[in-house]
Amino acid sequence: MAVSPESFPPRKRRPSANCFVAPNLSDRNLLKSLLLLSSEISTLKPLLFLLKRNTSSIIRKSKLLSVLFEEILGRDFTYSNTSRGGGGHVTGFPPSAVLCFDELYIVLQRMKTLLEDCRNCSKMWLLMQIDVFCNVFHELTLELSTLLDILPSKKLKLNDDVQELLILITKQCSEKFTYVDPKDRDLRSQVVEMLDRIEREIVPDQCELAEIFEKLTLRDSTSCRDEIELLEEEIQSQTDEKAKSDIIALIGFVRYAKCVLYGGSTPRTNSRRRRAAADVNVPADFRCPISLDLMKDPVVVSTGQTYDRSSITLWFESGHTTCPKTGQTLTHTDLIQNSALKNLIAMWCREQKIPFESTQMNVKSNGVVTNKTALEATRMTVSFLVNKLKASQVVESANRLVHELRVLAKTDSDSRACIAEAAALPLMVKLLGSEHPGLQVNAVTTILNLSILEANKTRIMETDGVLNGVIEVLRSGATWEAKGNAAATIFSLSGVPAYKKRLARKTRVVKGLMDLAREGPTNSKRDALVAILNLAGDREAVGKLIEGGVVEMVAEIMDGLPEEAVTILEVVVKKGGLVAIAAAYPLMKKLAIVLRDGTDRARESAAATLVNMCRKGGSEMVAELAGVQGIERVIWEIMGMGTGRGRRKAATLLRVLRRWAAGLDAEVASGAYSDVNMNTSTRIVLPG
């Protein structure tokens, strides 16, 4: 069962002891740093239940250490130095004391990190690893005891009170055995036993479940949701597959308990809610040429072009053997990960404070870790939610339940399969027409998330009322979000070639997508445009799109979304024949503007579109383009500075213009040109 952890905020692997170093400071500044560090630790609060005694002990010792450091700092020291030959006196701390201070600083840093880690860690994972954490506390205490033993108190000339304080701290650090609270061990045994029962398909006792979660202070839906997020982040700290599998089981367990004990939850509205990629302007190079979305796992195909793994895989599964951007036949379908680009995208996501889902980790987790406990917990959760939804008569209650299914359907393939197998789709049909905006959004988004699984696409297309319900939301949904997610569902379903043809033949689908692309906000427009682009990949579908006004729609949005608009126009012109070219004729000048001012990718698509229009549309098309002021300079600029494909298309475009200028109209109309690189040393002067 795969989990989708996010890389923002990044969860770093816990540092080892070797990662800490003492600061390079003067003696007194080092002691001041020790005083500050011990004071910071002493202000921390111990954990309320797990590791209560261990954390309290460390904090108490730090308070005493801060008093010790303060007393030492308030004294002036002059000691005899016989190591230089001839004796003498030196002002400052003895070297042996400074060495101890350096080591004490490292130990205190580790203590502070450990306390913060315990406080910010998942409570479930902390409970499962209780012996490990207790051992670390004990090891740090022993190291502290050793350093205090060798601290040269005589050379520091500590007075009797400070000496007694030092002896007290040393005595408190002299524990011989690791202490684990029996209550913590008993609670861990309860959880392990309950996980074992879930694996054996035995539904947990609700009273016992409530007792466990009360002890862990997971007392409401929000705290459980936070716990799930912490567990998902914890996966990134692990390299051991067994540990990952255990965490995945805990996620399923907490999710089940959250639903059973506290009911379904509603979306976050507080400041902790993370930004989405759609909320910011994503750089063109970070968008997949197929889906136009932020790439999560960029891969390179044999032509050298980069796509998101999920999009290009879907392209191959649809029967294509060509590169979507260049149209070239691929020599093979092997995919090479573009690690450099992936790292750049991850860095950009962190800077923009948006989540970056690691597809590679998901695939690895799903492929390597098979966890029956997690799967059975998911089935129990789905069964509980679906049964509750069937019986629900209150809109708000139904909304929370559907939102829970929506979130679960986004998690992984196992969850999507479980939800569909539990007959949730017929329930969604009734809710698509709801007058409650939130409920409608949650219902259509649940269907969208379910459609990611290939087997569910057939279920959605064949279950009575589901497709019609999605189309109706696309056309007249209560919110733009609902319409956009309906469009995204159409895009997902059209990944199957047979369904693509079927959807494109539906006038309501085409009109709904066109209207959304024209009138919706930017995010919803993009959802519609991606669906239109996918439908345009089928030659038969292009005819319906042209009839539905796709070219006119592109003209309307080209100023606001030039890259998306030109990409769609390129595909439509390429596959729509002379009818599409004739319809696109009024856009020649707009394409020339994109050629001049657009992004590299937009210019590339504009050049490719103009090549097709000029080669197949005849001399009238070429004359229209040649009449654009400065077009020759723009084409030369792309040939010199554009992308590889952009340079090739610009060279072909310039050759077409040159033949037209030479009066070779017949050859222009015949389309007898190929994409070749031109000799850029030749200067061509075109008429006005």
XYZ file of C-alpha atoms in Angstrom:
688
model
C 0.000 0.000 0.000
C 1.644 3.211 -1.134
C 1.701 6.495 0.702
C 2.086 9.898 -0.931
C 4.415 11.881 1.325
C 5.144 15.482 0.428
C 8.571 17.047 0.356
C 7.409 20.384 1.758
C 8.029 21.018 4.521
C 10.966 18.616 4.123
C 11.351 15.953 6.773
C 15.079 15.444 7.252
C 16.564 12.160 8.336
C 17.555 12.328 11.988
C 21.184 13.472 12.328
C 23.724 11.045 13.702
C 25.998 11.895 16.624
C 28.823 12.630 14.182
C 26.828 15.432 12.585
C 27.253 17.729 15.602
C 30.390 19.824 16.069
C 31.466 22.300 18.704
C 31.530 25.976 17.678
C 34.898 27.604 17.078
C 34.618 30.243 19.804
C 36.776 31.819 22.462
C 36.682 30.210 25.899
C 34.209 32.617 27.458
C 31.999 32.751 24.376
C 31.929 28.954 24.344
C 30.761 28.971 27.966
C 28.135 31.601 27.129
C 26.905 29.342 24.328
C 26.676 26.439 26.795
C 24.684 28.600 29.194
C 22.323 29.685 26.408
C 21.890 26.138 25.101
C 21.208 24.615 28.530
C 18.748 27.438 29.288
C 16.900 26.758 26.030
C 16.572 23.069 26.903
C 15.389 23.871 30.415
C 12.506 25.969 29.033
C 11.162 23.028 27.027
C 8.215 21.124 28.454
C 8.312 17.363 29.007
C 6.000 15.099 27.057
C 2.691 14.459 28.804
C 2.508 10.701 28.371
C 5.094 8.918 26.250
C 8.664 9.302 27.544
C 7.404 11.555 30.331
C 10.095 10.559 32.844
C 12.918 10.548 30.248
C 12.124 14.006 28.930
C 11.568 15.433 32.430
C 14.925 14.074 33.563
C 16.839 15.642 30.673
C 15.153 19.007 31.196
C 15.836 18.915 34.949
C 19.535 18.174 34.394
C 19.747 21.021 31.876
C 18.375 23.455 34.453
C 21.103 22.428 36.902
C 23.751 22.674 34.184
C 22.661 26.214 33.352
C 23.229 27.170 36.999
C 26.657 25.505 36.888
C 27.675 27.325 33.703
C 26.423 30.624 35.077
C 28.527 30.198 38.230
C 31.652 29.307 36.246
C 31.091 32.194 33.842
C 30.956 34.634 36.740
C 34.479 33.782 37.876
C 37.876 34.903 36.558
C 40.439 32.165 36.202
C 44.235 32.299 36.255
C 46.013 28.984 36.174
C 49.649 27.809 36.071
C 50.932 26.656 32.708
C 54.014 24.484 32.867
C 53.694 23.017 29.403
C 55.523 25.899 27.727
C 58.761 25.415 29.667
C 59.735 27.752 32.408
C 56.230 27.931 33.892
C 54.063 31.013 33.954
C 50.434 31.994 34.480
C 47.670 32.225 31.868
C 44.330 33.994 32.190
C 41.384 31.907 31.034
C 40.124 28.353 31.355
C 42.495 25.375 31.447
C 42.727 23.507 28.100
C 41.318 20.319 29.665
C 38.253 22.286 30.790
C 37.809 23.846 27.345
C 37.955 20.361 25.802
C 35.199 19.250 28.183
C 33.135 22.324 27.307
C 33.432 21.460 23.586
C 32.137 17.936 24.220
C 29.401 19.196 26.546
C 28.202 21.530 23.819
C 27.842 18.591 21.398
C 25.962 16.476 23.961
C 23.578 19.326 24.778
C 22.934 19.922 21.074
C 22.010 16.260 20.702
C 19.750 16.466 23.750
C 17.923 19.479 22.373
C 17.493 17.822 18.978
C 16.210 14.646 20.605
C 13.647 16.518 22.691
C 12.427 18.508 19.693
C 12.279 15.344 17.602
C 10.176 13.557 20.224
C 7.815 16.511 20.464
C 7.400 16.862 16.662
C 7.401 13.150 15.875
C 4.332 11.049 15.173
C 2.972 9.747 18.481
C 2.218 6.338 17.009
C 5.726 5.959 15.640
C 7.209 7.240 18.897
C 5.224 4.581 20.733
C 6.373 1.810 18.381
C 10.000 2.923 18.785
C 9.805 3.554 22.522
C 12.756 1.261 23.380
C 14.955 2.935 20.774
C 14.214 6.429 22.029
C 14.720 5.421 25.669
C 18.113 3.948 24.782
C 19.153 7.207 23.154
C 18.126 9.155 26.257
C 20.156 6.774 28.413
C 23.236 6.964 26.162
C 23.210 10.769 26.254
C 22.868 10.716 30.035
C 25.885 8.407 30.326
C 27.944 10.650 28.031
C 26.995 13.639 30.140
C 28.005 11.737 33.281
C 31.408 10.877 31.809
C 32.130 14.493 30.821
C 31.179 15.810 34.245
C 33.436 13.205 35.862
C 36.474 14.378 33.934
C 35.692 18.088 34.221
C 38.786 19.521 36.031
C 36.903 21.079 38.936
C 40.093 21.642 40.965
C 41.738 23.643 38.180
C 38.525 25.627 37.824
C 38.737 26.340 41.583
C 35.009 25.912 42.075
C 33.682 26.906 45.497
C 31.953 24.380 47.751
C 28.417 25.233 46.576
C 29.297 24.789 42.920
C 31.196 21.599 43.709
C 28.121 20.204 45.428
C 26.011 21.181 42.432
C 28.412 19.380 40.103
C 28.311 16.270 42.306
C 24.495 16.396 42.318
C 24.264 16.541 38.509
C 26.839 13.774 38.142
C 24.921 11.584 40.560
C 21.670 12.140 38.663
C 23.408 11.035 35.468
C 24.673 7.778 36.925
C 21.674 5.616 35.978
C 22.952 2.146 35.054
C 19.974 0.872 33.080
C 17.684 2.197 30.374
C 14.311 3.164 31.790
C 11.149 2.393 29.831
C 7.859 3.344 31.452
C 5.715 0.201 31.934
C 2.648 2.208 30.864
C 4.325 2.984 27.527
C 5.161 -0.672 26.979
C 1.623 -1.773 27.835
C 0.137 0.750 25.417
C 2.478 -0.400 22.670
C 1.403 -3.994 23.272
C -2.242 -2.923 22.934
C -1.568 -1.245 19.581
C 0.481 -4.168 18.252
C -2.269 -6.608 19.255
C -4.907 -4.456 17.566
C -2.845 -4.249 14.367
C -2.527 -8.023 14.431
C -6.303 -8.392 14.734
C -6.845 -6.015 11.819
C -4.460 -8.105 9.707
C -6.615 -11.133 10.568
C -9.667 -9.139 9.406
C -11.075 -8.762 12.938
C -12.767 -5.399 13.435
C -11.255 -3.582 16.458
C -13.320 -3.012 19.592
C -14.398 0.627 19.533
C -14.044 1.150 23.300
C -10.498 -0.198 23.271
C -9.724 1.931 20.238
C -11.015 5.031 22.005
C -8.898 4.242 25.087
C -5.704 4.013 23.033
C -6.320 7.259 21.200
C -7.257 9.082 24.400
C -3.945 8.070 25.977
C -2.074 9.317 22.916
C -4.054 12.615 23.097
C -5.457 11.996 19.612
C -8.861 13.215 20.668
C -10.453 14.594 17.509
C -10.441 14.416 13.736
C -7.929 17.257 13.376
C -5.321 15.710 15.673
C -5.700 12.382 13.835
C -5.257 14.118 10.490
C -2.098 15.803 11.794
C -0.889 12.415 13.015
C -1.388 10.915 9.549
C 0.633 13.737 7.987
C 3.444 13.179 10.502
C 3.474 9.470 9.694
C 3.614 10.221 5.977
C 6.568 12.533 6.589
C 8.213 9.895 8.771
C 8.468 7.610 5.755
C 10.996 10.016 4.267
C 13.241 9.546 7.299
C 13.384 5.799 6.737
C 15.573 3.741 4.446
C 14.534 0.327 5.786
C 11.615 -1.215 3.901
C 10.351 -3.000 7.025
C 10.123 0.336 8.856
C 8.253 1.868 5.923
C 5.847 -1.054 5.917
C 5.205 -0.619 9.646
C 4.505 3.097 9.196
C 2.124 2.411 6.332
C 0.187 0.014 8.600
C -0.005 2.729 11.271
C -1.372 5.224 8.732
C -4.172 2.824 7.826
C -4.857 2.220 11.516
C -5.054 5.922 12.410
C -7.234 6.685 9.405
C -9.662 3.930 10.375
C -9.796 5.117 13.992
C -10.325 8.720 12.910
C -13.392 7.771 10.880
C -14.861 5.392 13.459
C -14.223 7.540 16.531
C -14.646 11.064 15.191
C -16.493 10.750 11.876
C -15.588 12.218 8.505
C -13.685 15.485 8.348
C -13.945 18.619 6.238
C -11.093 20.293 4.333
C -8.599 22.391 6.235
C -9.321 26.094 6.450
C -6.496 27.159 8.752
C -3.094 28.575 7.932
C -1.441 25.145 7.920
C -3.056 24.363 4.593
C -0.333 24.103 1.994
C -0.344 25.872 -1.303
C -1.155 24.037 -4.494
C 0.904 24.218 -7.678
C -2.123 25.730 -9.401
C -1.946 28.729 -7.053
C 1.352 29.939 -8.519
C 2.771 30.548 -11.965
C 4.648 27.353 -12.811
C 7.711 27.855 -15.059
C 7.112 26.527 -18.560
C 10.051 24.103 -18.380
C 8.523 22.491 -15.291
C 5.204 21.703 -17.042
C 4.583 18.421 -18.822
C 3.970 19.060 -22.565
C 1.106 16.532 -22.473
C -0.837 17.436 -19.328
C 0.496 21.013 -18.939
C 0.733 20.269 -15.198
C 3.768 20.502 -12.934
C 5.932 17.440 -13.556
C 6.374 15.221 -10.496
C 8.606 12.576 -12.096
C 10.203 13.954 -15.301
C 11.563 11.332 -17.692
C 13.315 11.524 -21.064
C 12.212 9.554 -24.141
C 14.410 8.442 -27.035
C 13.964 11.761 -28.908
C 15.410 13.695 -25.959
C 12.098 15.287 -24.961
C 11.026 15.336 -21.299
C 7.551 14.379 -20.031
C 5.963 13.509 -16.718
C 6.203 9.735 -16.249
C 2.472 9.241 -15.671
C 1.508 11.238 -18.794
C 3.939 9.600 -21.204
C 3.128 6.156 -19.806
C -0.556 6.816 -20.462
C 0.391 7.963 -23.986
C 2.174 4.656 -24.634
C -0.666 2.636 -23.119
C -3.036 4.358 -25.526
C -1.169 2.733 -28.425
C 1.101 5.608 -29.504
C 4.675 4.947 -30.601
C 5.638 8.537 -31.425
C 7.010 11.463 -29.462
C 4.050 13.772 -28.635
C 6.063 16.967 -29.193
C 8.104 16.138 -32.264
C 5.887 13.524 -33.888
C 8.964 11.364 -34.510
C 8.685 7.603 -34.205
C 10.409 6.479 -31.013
C 13.231 3.972 -31.421
C 12.235 2.474 -28.064
C 9.853 3.225 -25.187
C 12.392 3.112 -22.382
C 12.129 6.050 -19.979
C 15.197 7.663 -18.418
C 14.655 9.688 -15.267
C 15.617 13.356 -15.574
C 17.088 13.647 -12.076
C 18.555 17.108 -12.595
C 15.202 18.575 -13.628
C 13.419 16.724 -10.820
C 15.786 18.252 -8.268
C 15.212 21.725 -9.725
C 11.433 21.252 -9.545
C 11.677 20.030 -5.939
C 13.809 23.064 -4.996
C 11.333 25.419 -6.679
C 8.427 23.757 -4.847
C 10.172 24.224 -1.505
C 10.818 27.899 -2.282
C 7.176 28.384 -3.285
C 5.954 26.418 -0.219
C 3.907 23.989 -2.272
C 3.833 20.179 -1.965
C 5.966 18.086 -4.267
C 4.761 14.496 -4.335
C 7.540 12.055 -5.015
C 6.143 9.629 -7.566
C 9.322 7.598 -7.420
C 8.834 6.987 -3.714
C 5.223 6.027 -4.275
C 6.174 3.503 -6.925
C 8.920 2.094 -4.746
C 6.697 1.800 -1.719
C 3.944 0.181 -3.733
C 6.320 -2.156 -5.476
C 8.438 -3.237 -2.528
C 6.149 -2.987 0.466
C 3.048 -5.141 0.605
C 1.261 -4.614 3.896
C -1.828 -6.688 4.601
C -2.589 -4.786 7.799
C -2.789 -1.512 5.897
C -4.925 -3.079 3.181
C -7.389 -4.563 5.676
C -7.519 -1.265 7.586
C -8.365 0.487 4.314
C -11.136 -2.001 3.567
C -12.585 -1.531 7.044
C -12.411 2.257 6.662
C -14.123 2.191 3.275
C -16.813 -0.197 4.479
C -17.524 2.017 7.490
C -17.724 5.218 5.380
C -19.890 3.699 2.635
C -22.344 2.183 5.127
C -22.566 5.473 7.005
C -23.125 7.337 3.737
C -25.947 5.004 2.731
C -27.728 5.724 5.996
C -26.961 9.433 6.153
C -29.913 11.817 5.861
C -28.080 15.011 6.826
C -26.247 16.957 4.116
C -23.395 18.128 6.363
C -22.795 14.604 7.629
C -22.807 13.234 4.066
C -20.398 15.970 3.017
C -17.870 14.958 5.686
C -18.150 11.287 4.736
C -17.677 11.964 1.014
C -14.741 14.250 1.762
C -13.151 11.377 3.666
C -13.646 9.088 0.659
C -12.239 11.806 -1.584
C -9.052 12.028 0.496
C -8.761 8.255 0.708
C -9.216 7.879 -3.061
C -6.279 10.207 -3.591
C -3.979 8.087 -1.429
C -3.092 5.032 -3.518
C -4.318 2.343 -5.906
C -5.411 -0.040 -3.159
C -7.719 2.596 -1.690
C -9.187 3.409 -5.114
C -9.868 -0.260 -5.751
C -11.451 -0.756 -2.306
C -13.763 2.249 -2.722
C -14.947 1.162 -6.150
C -15.430 -2.436 -5.027
C -17.550 -1.203 -2.103
C -20.094 0.178 -4.621
C -19.402 3.816 -3.795
C -19.927 5.039 -7.375
C -23.748 4.681 -7.384
C -23.809 6.730 -4.178
C -21.761 9.469 -5.862
C -24.315 9.710 -8.695
C -26.996 10.908 -6.277
C -24.670 13.540 -4.851
C -23.449 15.032 -8.146
C -26.738 16.884 -8.478
C -26.670 18.162 -4.900
C -27.480 21.815 -4.303
C -24.821 21.833 -1.583
C -21.700 23.184 -3.386
C -19.192 21.476 -1.111
C -20.913 18.112 -1.398
C -20.980 18.344 -5.193
C -17.267 19.235 -5.299
C -16.367 16.353 -2.985
C -18.452 13.882 -5.008
C -17.025 14.789 -8.411
C -13.479 14.951 -7.010
C -13.895 11.488 -5.495
C -14.832 10.191 -8.950
C -11.825 12.003 -10.407
C -9.482 10.383 -7.892
C -11.040 6.965 -8.472
C -10.553 7.344 -12.241
C -6.767 7.355 -11.818
C -6.946 3.559 -11.479
C -7.321 2.014 -14.937
C -9.847 -0.608 -13.784
C -12.044 2.132 -12.334
C -12.272 3.952 -15.664
C -14.422 1.114 -16.968
C -16.535 1.156 -13.805
C -17.139 4.893 -14.193
C -18.032 4.621 -17.875
C -20.338 1.641 -17.353
C -22.064 2.471 -14.042
C -25.475 3.986 -14.727
C -25.587 7.724 -14.344
C -21.948 8.385 -13.396
C -20.708 9.740 -16.724
C -23.880 11.749 -17.329
C -23.601 13.154 -13.832
C -19.994 14.243 -14.411
C -20.958 15.850 -17.734
C -23.817 17.709 -16.072
C -21.420 19.063 -13.415
C -19.068 20.121 -16.211
C -21.864 22.097 -17.877
C -23.735 23.518 -14.910
C -21.806 22.750 -11.728
C -22.396 24.924 -8.668
C -18.779 26.129 -8.518
C -15.830 26.568 -10.841
C -13.929 24.010 -8.778
C -16.619 21.412 -9.437
C -16.591 22.180 -13.169
C -12.789 22.056 -13.286
C -12.657 18.684 -11.536
C -15.340 17.364 -13.891
C -13.135 18.449 -16.809
C -10.164 16.727 -15.168
C -12.279 13.566 -14.900
C -13.011 13.742 -18.647
C -9.267 14.065 -19.232
C -8.556 11.027 -17.076
C -11.211 8.884 -18.766
C -10.048 9.905 -22.238
C -6.738 8.176 -21.551
C -8.412 5.019 -22.858
C -8.613 5.316 -26.693
C -12.101 3.812 -26.931
C -13.409 6.170 -24.265
C -11.697 9.127 -25.936
C -13.708 8.513 -29.113
C -16.883 7.994 -27.123
C -16.442 11.194 -25.117
C -15.530 13.275 -28.167
C -18.762 12.239 -29.890
C -20.805 13.743 -27.050
C -21.731 17.317 -27.943
C -22.345 18.119 -24.280
C -18.772 17.164 -23.399
C -17.239 19.298 -26.149
C -19.479 22.289 -25.412
C -18.918 22.001 -21.673
C -15.146 21.982 -22.102
C -15.236 24.905 -24.532
C -17.411 27.019 -22.236
C -15.187 26.298 -19.253
C -12.061 27.156 -21.225
C -13.618 30.473 -22.256
C -15.274 31.593 -19.057
C -13.646 29.843 -16.107
C -10.873 31.109 -13.823
C -7.316 30.196 -14.758
C -7.171 26.912 -12.840
C -10.458 25.680 -14.293
C -9.466 26.844 -17.773
C -6.341 24.702 -17.560
C -8.374 21.646 -16.510
C -10.580 22.123 -19.565
C -7.647 22.774 -21.907
C -5.841 19.624 -20.807
C -8.974 17.576 -21.529
C -9.392 19.258 -24.938
C -5.733 18.599 -25.762
C -6.157 14.931 -24.915
C -9.292 14.616 -27.062
C -7.483 16.341 -29.928
C -4.992 13.481 -30.012
C -7.606 11.444 -31.885
C -8.185 12.410 -35.526
C -11.891 11.595 -35.406
C -12.301 13.688 -32.282
C -10.673 16.728 -33.912
C -13.598 17.051 -36.311
C -16.049 17.298 -33.408
C -13.800 19.826 -31.677
C -13.655 21.996 -34.793
C -17.433 21.821 -35.107
C -17.646 22.793 -31.458
C -15.568 25.917 -32.049
C -12.178 24.901 -30.688
C -10.306 27.293 -32.991
C -12.515 30.227 -32.009
C -12.012 29.312 -28.348
C -8.244 29.248 -28.831
C -8.409 32.733 -30.354
C -10.249 34.014 -27.293
C -7.801 32.656 -24.730
C -4.553 33.124 -26.636
C -3.770 36.471 -25.029
C -4.185 35.121 -21.501
C -2.861 31.556 -21.881
C -0.731 31.631 -25.040
C 1.279 28.486 -24.336
C -1.753 26.272 -23.707
C -3.712 27.829 -26.577
C -0.942 27.390 -29.149
C -0.269 23.817 -28.033
C -3.894 22.889 -28.672
C -3.953 24.722 -31.994
C -0.823 22.887 -33.120
C -2.464 19.488 -32.557
C -5.777 20.556 -34.102
C -4.126 21.975 -37.236
C -1.874 18.936 -37.586
C -4.697 16.399 -37.335
C -7.645 18.401 -38.597
C -6.583 18.826 -42.205
C -7.615 21.684 -44.471
C -10.810 22.381 -42.526
C -8.776 23.157 -39.410
C -6.263 25.210 -41.382
C -9.015 27.291 -42.958
C -10.583 27.872 -39.532
C -7.205 28.934 -38.117
C -6.464 31.417 -40.918
C -7.605 34.482 -38.882
C -5.088 33.543 -36.200
C -2.013 33.966 -38.393
C -1.118 37.359 -36.945
C -1.752 36.211 -33.360
C 0.554 33.264 -33.963
C 3.191 35.645 -35.275
C 2.911 37.650 -32.040
C 3.406 34.479 -29.989
C 6.347 33.663 -32.239
C 7.845 37.002 -31.264
C 6.900 37.350 -27.585
C 6.028 33.872 -26.267
C 7.966 31.427 -24.125
C 10.362 29.007 -25.831
C 7.740 26.266 -25.740
C 4.974 28.538 -27.030
C 7.222 29.788 -29.845
C 8.060 26.217 -30.748
C 4.376 25.276 -31.026
C 3.579 28.487 -32.902
C 6.352 27.787 -35.423
C 5.154 24.199 -35.915
C 1.561 25.385 -36.408
C 2.594 28.046 -38.932
C 4.657 25.501 -40.856
C 1.639 23.200 -41.196
C -0.641 26.079 -42.175
C 1.748 27.470 -44.774
C 2.713 24.119 -46.257
C -0.870 22.871 -46.581
C -2.818 26.095 -46.857
C -1.179 27.485 -49.979
C 0.306 30.825 -50.986
C -2.478 32.871 -49.409
C -1.422 31.648 -46.000
C 2.240 32.354 -46.708
C 1.412 35.848 -47.988
C -0.512 36.586 -44.779
C 2.489 35.578 -42.702
C 5.000 37.394 -44.899
C 2.977 40.569 -44.443
C 3.668 40.613 -40.700
C 6.232 43.317 -40.010
C 9.577 41.985 -38.752
C 8.629 38.328 -39.180
C 11.950 37.503 -40.813
C 13.930 38.864 -37.844
C 11.775 36.863 -35.423
C 12.316 33.647 -37.381
C 16.086 34.219 -37.510
C 16.071 34.817 -33.757
C 14.355 31.479 -33.106
C 16.765 29.734 -35.450
C 19.631 31.092 -33.385
C 18.260 30.915 -29.838
C 15.188 28.696 -29.789
C 14.759 25.086 -28.671
C 16.053 22.316 -30.922
C 12.650 21.634 -32.409
C 11.887 25.347 -32.533
C 15.032 25.971 -34.597
C 14.104 23.207 -37.037
C 10.553 24.513 -37.468
C 11.796 28.093 -37.876
C 14.246 26.956 -40.562
C 11.431 25.204 -42.425
C 9.235 28.295 -42.077
C 11.947 30.504 -43.490
C 12.404 28.146 -46.433
C 8.665 28.339 -47.159
C 8.814 32.153 -47.092
C 11.876 32.181 -49.336
C 10.176 30.015 -51.960
C 7.092 32.190 -51.791
C 9.236 35.310 -52.252
C 10.866 33.663 -55.254
C 7.444 33.094 -56.810
C 7.393 29.328 -56.365
C 3.730 29.299 -55.380
C 3.062 25.857 -56.784
C 5.719 24.299 -54.590
C 4.313 26.117 -51.572
C 0.888 24.616 -52.159
C 2.320 21.154 -52.724
C 3.776 21.027 -49.230
C 7.071 19.747 -50.668
C 9.177 20.879 -47.755
C 10.881 19.042 -44.945
C 12.125 20.158 -41.566
C 15.803 20.806 -42.292
C 18.352 23.180 -40.882
C 19.102 26.091 -43.195
C 22.450 27.726 -43.808
C 22.132 30.712 -41.506
C 24.822 32.617 -43.361
C 22.392 33.307 -46.207
C 20.478 36.565 -45.812
C 16.897 36.559 -47.064
C 15.040 39.815 -47.617
C 11.273 39.431 -47.649
C 8.790 41.997 -48.911
C 7.179 44.428 -46.392
